[in-house]
Backbone as numpy.savetxt, mean C-alpha at the origin, in Angstrom:
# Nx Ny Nz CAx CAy CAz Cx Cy Cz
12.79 -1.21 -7.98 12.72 -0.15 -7.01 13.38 1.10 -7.56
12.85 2.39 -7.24 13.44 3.44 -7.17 14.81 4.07 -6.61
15.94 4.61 -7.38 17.03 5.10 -6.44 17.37 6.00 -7.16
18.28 6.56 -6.25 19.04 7.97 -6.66 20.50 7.74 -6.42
21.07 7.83 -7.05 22.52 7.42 -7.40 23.47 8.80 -7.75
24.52 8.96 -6.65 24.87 10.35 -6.39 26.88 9.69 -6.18
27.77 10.70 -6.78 29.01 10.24 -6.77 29.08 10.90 -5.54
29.75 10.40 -4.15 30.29 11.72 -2.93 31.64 11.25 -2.99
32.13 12.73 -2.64 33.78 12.84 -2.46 33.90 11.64 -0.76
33.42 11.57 -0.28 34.18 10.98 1.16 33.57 9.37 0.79
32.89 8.79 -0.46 32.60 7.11 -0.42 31.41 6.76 0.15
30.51 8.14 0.62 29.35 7.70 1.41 28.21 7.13 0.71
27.59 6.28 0.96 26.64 5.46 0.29 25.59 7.16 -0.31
24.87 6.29 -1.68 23.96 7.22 -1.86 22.47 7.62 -1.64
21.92 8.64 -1.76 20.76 8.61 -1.12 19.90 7.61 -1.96
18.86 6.97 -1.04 18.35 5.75 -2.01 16.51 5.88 -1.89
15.92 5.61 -3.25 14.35 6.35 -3.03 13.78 5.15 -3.41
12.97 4.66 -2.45 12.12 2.76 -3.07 10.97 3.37 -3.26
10.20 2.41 -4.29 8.92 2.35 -4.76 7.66 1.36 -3.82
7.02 2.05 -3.41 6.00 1.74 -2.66 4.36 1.38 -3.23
3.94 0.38 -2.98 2.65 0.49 -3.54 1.22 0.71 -2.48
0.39 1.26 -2.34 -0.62 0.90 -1.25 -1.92 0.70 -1.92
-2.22 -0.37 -1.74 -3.33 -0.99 -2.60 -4.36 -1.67 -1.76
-5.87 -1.80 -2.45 -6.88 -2.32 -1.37 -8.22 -1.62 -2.07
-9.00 -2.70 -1.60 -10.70 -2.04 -2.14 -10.80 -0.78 -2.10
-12.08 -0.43 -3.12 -12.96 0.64 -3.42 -13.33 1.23 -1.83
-12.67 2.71 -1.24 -12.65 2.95 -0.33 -12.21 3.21 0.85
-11.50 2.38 1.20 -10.52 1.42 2.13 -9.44 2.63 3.35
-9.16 3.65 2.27 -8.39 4.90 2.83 -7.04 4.81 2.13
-6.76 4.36 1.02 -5.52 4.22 0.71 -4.68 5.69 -0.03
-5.96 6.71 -0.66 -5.87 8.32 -0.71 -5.16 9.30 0.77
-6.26 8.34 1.36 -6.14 8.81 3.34 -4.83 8.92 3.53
-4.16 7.77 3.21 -2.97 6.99 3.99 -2.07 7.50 3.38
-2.02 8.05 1.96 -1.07 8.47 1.11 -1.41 10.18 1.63
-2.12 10.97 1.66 -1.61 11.95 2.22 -1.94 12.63 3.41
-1.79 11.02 4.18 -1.64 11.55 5.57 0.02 11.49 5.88
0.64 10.88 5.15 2.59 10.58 5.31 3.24 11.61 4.62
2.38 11.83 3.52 3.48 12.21 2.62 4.08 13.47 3.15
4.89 13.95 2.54 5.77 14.99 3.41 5.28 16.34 2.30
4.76 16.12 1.07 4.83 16.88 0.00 3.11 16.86 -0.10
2.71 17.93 -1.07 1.68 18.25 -1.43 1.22 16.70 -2.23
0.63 15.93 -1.69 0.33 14.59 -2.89 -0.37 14.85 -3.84
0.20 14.30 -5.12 -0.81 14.01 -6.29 -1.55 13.69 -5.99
-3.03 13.81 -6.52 -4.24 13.11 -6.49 -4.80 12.94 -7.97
-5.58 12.00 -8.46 -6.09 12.44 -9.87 -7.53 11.44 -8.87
-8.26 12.16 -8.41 -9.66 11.86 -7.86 -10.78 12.74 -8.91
-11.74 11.84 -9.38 -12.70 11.97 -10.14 -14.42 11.78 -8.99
-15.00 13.07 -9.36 -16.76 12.61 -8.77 -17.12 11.14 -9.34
-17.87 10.92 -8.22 -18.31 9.11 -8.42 -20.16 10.08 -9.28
-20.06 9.00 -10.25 -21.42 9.43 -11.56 -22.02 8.60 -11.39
-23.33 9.07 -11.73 -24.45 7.88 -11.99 -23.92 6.77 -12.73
-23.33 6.52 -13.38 -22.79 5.36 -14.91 -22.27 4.65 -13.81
-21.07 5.12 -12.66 -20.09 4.30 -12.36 -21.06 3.63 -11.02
-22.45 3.72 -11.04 -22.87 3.45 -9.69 -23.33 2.06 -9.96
-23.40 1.93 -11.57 -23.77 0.18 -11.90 -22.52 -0.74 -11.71
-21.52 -0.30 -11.58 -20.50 -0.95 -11.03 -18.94 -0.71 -10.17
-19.55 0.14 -9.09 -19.24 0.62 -8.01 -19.81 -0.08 -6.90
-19.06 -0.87 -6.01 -19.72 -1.40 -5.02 -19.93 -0.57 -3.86
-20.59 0.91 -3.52 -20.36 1.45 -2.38 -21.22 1.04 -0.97
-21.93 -0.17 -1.17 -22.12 -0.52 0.19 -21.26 -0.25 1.27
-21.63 0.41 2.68 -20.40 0.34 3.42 -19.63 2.04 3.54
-19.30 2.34 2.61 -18.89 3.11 2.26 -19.87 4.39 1.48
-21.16 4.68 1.92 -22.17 5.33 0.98 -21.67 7.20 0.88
-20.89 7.25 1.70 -20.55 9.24 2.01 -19.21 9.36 1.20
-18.86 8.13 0.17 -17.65 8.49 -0.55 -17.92 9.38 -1.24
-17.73 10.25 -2.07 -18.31 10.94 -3.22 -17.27 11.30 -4.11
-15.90 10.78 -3.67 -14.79 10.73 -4.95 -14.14 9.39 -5.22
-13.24 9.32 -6.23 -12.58 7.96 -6.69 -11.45 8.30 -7.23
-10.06 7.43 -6.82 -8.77 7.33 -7.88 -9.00 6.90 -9.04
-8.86 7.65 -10.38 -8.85 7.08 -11.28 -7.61 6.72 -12.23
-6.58 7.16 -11.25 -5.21 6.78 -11.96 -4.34 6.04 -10.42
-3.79 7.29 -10.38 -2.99 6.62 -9.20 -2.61 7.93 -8.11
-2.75 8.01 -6.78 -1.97 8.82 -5.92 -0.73 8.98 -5.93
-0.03 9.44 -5.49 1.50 10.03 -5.11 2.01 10.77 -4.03
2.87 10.13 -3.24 3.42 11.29 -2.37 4.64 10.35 -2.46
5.46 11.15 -1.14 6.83 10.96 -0.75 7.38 10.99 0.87
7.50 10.46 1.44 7.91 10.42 2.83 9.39 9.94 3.07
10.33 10.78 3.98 11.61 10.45 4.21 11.67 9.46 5.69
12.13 8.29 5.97 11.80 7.44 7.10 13.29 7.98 7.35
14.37 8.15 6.97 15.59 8.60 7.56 16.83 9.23 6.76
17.46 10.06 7.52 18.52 10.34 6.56 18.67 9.49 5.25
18.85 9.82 3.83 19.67 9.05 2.74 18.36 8.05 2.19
17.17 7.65 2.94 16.11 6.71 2.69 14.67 7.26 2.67
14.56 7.53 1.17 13.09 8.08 0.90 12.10 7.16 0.23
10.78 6.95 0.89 9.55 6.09 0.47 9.03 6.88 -0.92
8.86 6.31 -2.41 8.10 6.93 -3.16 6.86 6.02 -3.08
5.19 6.69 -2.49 3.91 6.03 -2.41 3.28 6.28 -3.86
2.91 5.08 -4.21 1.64 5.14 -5.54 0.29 4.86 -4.96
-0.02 5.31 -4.71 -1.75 4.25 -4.41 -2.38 4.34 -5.62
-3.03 2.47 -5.91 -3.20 2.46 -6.53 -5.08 2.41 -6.79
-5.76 2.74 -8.12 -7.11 2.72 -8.02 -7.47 1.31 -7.30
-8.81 1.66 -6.79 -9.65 0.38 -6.07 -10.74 -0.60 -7.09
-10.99 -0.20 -8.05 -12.26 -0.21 -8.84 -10.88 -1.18 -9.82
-12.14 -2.75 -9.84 -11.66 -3.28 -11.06 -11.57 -2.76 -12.43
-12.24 -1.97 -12.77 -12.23 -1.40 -13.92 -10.79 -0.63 -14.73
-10.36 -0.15 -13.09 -8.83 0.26 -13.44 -7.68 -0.31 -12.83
-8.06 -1.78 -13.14 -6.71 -2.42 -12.87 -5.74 -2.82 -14.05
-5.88 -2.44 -14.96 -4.90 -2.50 -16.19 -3.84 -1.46 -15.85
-4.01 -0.88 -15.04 -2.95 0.27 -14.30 -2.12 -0.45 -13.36
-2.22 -1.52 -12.65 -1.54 -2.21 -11.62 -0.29 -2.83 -12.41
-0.26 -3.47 -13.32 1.06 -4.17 -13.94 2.37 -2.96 -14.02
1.39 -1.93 -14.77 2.41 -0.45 -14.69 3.08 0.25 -13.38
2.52 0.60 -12.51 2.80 0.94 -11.36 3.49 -0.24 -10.61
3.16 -1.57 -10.65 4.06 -2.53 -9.84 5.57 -2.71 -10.57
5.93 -2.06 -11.68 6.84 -2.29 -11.68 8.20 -1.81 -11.02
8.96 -2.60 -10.83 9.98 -2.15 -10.10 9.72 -1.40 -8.40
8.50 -1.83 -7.88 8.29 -1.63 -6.34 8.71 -2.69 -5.36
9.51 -2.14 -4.35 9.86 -2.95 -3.49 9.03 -3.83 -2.72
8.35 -3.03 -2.78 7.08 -4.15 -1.48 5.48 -2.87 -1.68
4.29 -3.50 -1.13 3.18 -2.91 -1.34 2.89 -3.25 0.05
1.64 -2.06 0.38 0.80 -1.93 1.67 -0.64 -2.32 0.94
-1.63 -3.31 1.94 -2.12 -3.55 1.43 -3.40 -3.42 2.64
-4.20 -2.22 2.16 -5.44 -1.85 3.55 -6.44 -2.86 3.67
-6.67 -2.77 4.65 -8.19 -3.89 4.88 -8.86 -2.65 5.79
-10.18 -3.19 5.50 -11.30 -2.68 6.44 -12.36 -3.88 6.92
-12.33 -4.13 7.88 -12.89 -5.68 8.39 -14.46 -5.75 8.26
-15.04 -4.46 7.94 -15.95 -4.36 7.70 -16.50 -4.78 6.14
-15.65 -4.60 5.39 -15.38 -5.42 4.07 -14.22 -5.87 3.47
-13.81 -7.07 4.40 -12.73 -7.77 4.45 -12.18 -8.64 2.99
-13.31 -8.80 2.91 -13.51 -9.58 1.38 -12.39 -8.58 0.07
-12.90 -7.27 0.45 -12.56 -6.09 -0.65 -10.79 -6.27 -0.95
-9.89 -6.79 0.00 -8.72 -6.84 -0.17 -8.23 -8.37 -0.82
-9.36 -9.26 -0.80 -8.88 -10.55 -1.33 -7.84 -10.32 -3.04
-8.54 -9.19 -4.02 -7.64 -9.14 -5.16 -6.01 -8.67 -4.71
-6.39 -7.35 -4.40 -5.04 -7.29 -3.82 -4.20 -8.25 -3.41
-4.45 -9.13 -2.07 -3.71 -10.03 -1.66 -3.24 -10.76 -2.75
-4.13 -11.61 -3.60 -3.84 -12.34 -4.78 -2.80 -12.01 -6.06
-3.26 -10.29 -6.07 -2.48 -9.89 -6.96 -0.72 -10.07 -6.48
-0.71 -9.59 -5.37 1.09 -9.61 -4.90 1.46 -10.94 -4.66
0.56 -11.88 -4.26 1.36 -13.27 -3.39 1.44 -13.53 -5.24
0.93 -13.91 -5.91 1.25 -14.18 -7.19 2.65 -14.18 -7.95
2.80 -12.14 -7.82 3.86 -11.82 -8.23 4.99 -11.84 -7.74
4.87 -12.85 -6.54 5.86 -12.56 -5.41 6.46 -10.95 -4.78
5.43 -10.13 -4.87 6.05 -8.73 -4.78 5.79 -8.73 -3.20
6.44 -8.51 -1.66 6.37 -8.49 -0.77 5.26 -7.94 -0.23
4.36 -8.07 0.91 3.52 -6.83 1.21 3.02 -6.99 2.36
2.69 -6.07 3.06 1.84 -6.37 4.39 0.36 -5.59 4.42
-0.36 -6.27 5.51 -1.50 -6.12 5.25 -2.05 -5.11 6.68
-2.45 -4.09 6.13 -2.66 -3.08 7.31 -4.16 -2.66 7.84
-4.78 -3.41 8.29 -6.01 -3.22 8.87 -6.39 -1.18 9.23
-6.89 -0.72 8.56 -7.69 0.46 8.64 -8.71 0.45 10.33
-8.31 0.81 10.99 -9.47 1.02 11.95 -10.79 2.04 12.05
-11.48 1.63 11.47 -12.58 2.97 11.24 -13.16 2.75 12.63
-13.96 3.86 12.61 -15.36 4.04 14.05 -16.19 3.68 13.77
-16.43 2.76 14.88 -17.53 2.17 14.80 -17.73 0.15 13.93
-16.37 0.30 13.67 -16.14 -1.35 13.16 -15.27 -2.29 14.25
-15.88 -3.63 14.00 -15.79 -4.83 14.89 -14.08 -4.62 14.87
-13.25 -4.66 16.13 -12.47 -4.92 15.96 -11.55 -6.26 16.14
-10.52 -6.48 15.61 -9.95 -7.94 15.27 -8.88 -7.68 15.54
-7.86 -8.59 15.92 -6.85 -9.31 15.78 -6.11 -9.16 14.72
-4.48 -9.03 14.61 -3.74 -9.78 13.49 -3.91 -11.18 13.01
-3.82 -11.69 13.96 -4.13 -13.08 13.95 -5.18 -13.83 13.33
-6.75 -13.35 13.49 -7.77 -13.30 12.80 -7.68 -12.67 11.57
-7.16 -11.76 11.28 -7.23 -11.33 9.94 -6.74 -11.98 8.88
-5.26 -12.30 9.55 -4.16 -13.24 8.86 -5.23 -14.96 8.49
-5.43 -15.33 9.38 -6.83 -16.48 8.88 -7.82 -16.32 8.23
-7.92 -14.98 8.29 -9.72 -14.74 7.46 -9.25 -14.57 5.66
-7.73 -13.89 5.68 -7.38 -13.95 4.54 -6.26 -15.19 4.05
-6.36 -15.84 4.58 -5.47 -17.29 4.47 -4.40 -16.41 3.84
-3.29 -15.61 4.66 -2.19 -15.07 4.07 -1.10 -16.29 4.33
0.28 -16.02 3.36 1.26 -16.82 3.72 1.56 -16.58 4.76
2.37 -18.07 5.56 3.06 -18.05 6.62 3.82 -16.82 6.85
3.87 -15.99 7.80 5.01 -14.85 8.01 4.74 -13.58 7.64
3.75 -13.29 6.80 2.86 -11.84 6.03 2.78 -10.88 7.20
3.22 -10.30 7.68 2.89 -9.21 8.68 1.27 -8.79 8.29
0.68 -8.76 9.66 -0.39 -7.92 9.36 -0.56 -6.76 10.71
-0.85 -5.74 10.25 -0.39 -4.67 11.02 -2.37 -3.60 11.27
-2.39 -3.35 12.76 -3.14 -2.05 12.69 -2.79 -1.09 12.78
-4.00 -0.02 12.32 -3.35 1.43 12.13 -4.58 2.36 11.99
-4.56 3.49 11.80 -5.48 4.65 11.42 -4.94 5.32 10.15
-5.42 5.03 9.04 -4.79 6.18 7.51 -4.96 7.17 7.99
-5.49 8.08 9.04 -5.32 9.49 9.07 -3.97 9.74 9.96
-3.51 9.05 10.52 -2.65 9.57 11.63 -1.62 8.74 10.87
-0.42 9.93 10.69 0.83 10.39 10.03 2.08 9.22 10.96
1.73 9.50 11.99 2.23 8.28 12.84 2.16 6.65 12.38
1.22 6.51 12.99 0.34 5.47 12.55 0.72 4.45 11.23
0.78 5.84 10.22 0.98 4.97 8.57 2.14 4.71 8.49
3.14 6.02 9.03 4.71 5.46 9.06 4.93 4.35 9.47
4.76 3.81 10.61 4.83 2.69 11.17 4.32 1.39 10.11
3.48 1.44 9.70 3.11 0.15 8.65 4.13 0.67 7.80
5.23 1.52 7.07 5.47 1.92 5.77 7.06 1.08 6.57
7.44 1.19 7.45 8.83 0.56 8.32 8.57 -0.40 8.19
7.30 -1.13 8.67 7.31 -2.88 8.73 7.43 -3.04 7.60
6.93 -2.56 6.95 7.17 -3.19 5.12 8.52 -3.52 4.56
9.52 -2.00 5.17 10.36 -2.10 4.24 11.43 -3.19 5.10
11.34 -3.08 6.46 11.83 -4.42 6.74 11.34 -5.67 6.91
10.43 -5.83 6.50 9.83 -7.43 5.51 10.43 -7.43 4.54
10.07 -6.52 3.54 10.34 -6.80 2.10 12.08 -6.70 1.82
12.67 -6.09 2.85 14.17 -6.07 2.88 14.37 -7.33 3.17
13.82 -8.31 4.28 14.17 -9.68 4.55 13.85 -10.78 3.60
12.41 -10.06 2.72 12.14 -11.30 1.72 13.01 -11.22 0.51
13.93 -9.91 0.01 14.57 -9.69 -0.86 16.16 -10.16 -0.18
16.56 -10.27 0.47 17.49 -10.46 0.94 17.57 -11.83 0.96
16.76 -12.63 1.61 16.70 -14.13 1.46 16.28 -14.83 -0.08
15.62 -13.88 -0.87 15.65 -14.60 -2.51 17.07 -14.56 -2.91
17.62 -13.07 -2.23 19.06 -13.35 -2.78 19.95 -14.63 -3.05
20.33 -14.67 -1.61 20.87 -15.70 -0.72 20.62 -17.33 -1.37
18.61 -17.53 -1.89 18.76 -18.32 -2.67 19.27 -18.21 -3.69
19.26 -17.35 -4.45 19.64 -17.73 -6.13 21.15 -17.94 -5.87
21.83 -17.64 -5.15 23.13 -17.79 -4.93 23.95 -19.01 -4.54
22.94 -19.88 -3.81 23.51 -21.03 -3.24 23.14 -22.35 -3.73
């Protein structure tokens, strides 16, 4: 994880900056979601979708996209005094997942979008974090006009581990994403806190 490490004259803890990941299929809103929070102008490195990339681009579903991450997003959101979120979103397109080992390093926990309309699209994701043991929750995207579901159903449709928060939301509303970016960090504060606890005892 990310921090900032500051000497203060009165002993006060220092301001502290975690690494965030938000990851999820070709589409999904994870650009959306990153600068609908961020507090700062977000990086983007979005590329036009080309004829070449349309032989292996799945845009069913999604046909009015007409851009793509080809590296990674960026912003920054402050949830409270002294505690700042740094967001990566990461590309959707297998092609650029040799970028995921890099960016996961040292992140506290990842957001991980679903769209139930192509529910399937988040199965790597999921796989990729329960693997690495890297914490994450799973945040259902509500678009217009899609079936809506349950936590509960989702959590079954993606056979997540016991306890995985799965959360709804809207990537456009600034509200909305904060709220999944809190559950995270107190999940991933409880799942890091309790690995502690094991290695200790």
């Amino acid at each position: 994880m990310v921090s900032e490490h500051s000497d203060t004259a009165g002993g006060d803890s220092a301001p502290l900056a975690l690494k965030i990941l938000v990851a999820g299929g070709f589409g999904v809103g994870k650009t959306t979601l990153v600068g609908a929070v961020s507090e700062i102008r977000p990086l983007r490195t979005e590329e036009l979708l080309s004829e070449a990339g349309q032989l292996v681009d799945d845009t069913d579903g999604v046909d009015q996209k007409v851009t793509t991450t080809v590296a990674m997003d960026f912003g920054r959101i402050t949830i409270r005094s002294g505690l700042s979120l740094y967001l990566f979103g990461t590309p959707g397109q297998d092609r650029f997942w040799f970028l995921w080992d890099e960016l996961s390093q040292g992140a506290l926990g990842a957001v991980v979008l679903a769209d139930t309309r192509r529910l399937e699209d988040c199965f790597p994701a999921v796989d990729y974090f329960e693997h690495r043991h890297i914490p994450f929750v799973v945040a259902v995207n509500c678009f217009t006009g899609a079936r809506s579901y349950g936590a509960p159903e989702v959590a079954r449709a993606l056979d997540l581990d016991q306890g995985t928060p799965v959360v709804l939301c809207d990537a456009r509303d600034r509200d909305s994403g904060k709220e999944v970016l809190i559950r995270l960090v107190e999940y991933a504060g409880r799942m890091h806190t309790a690995r502690l606890l094991d290695s200790v005892s």
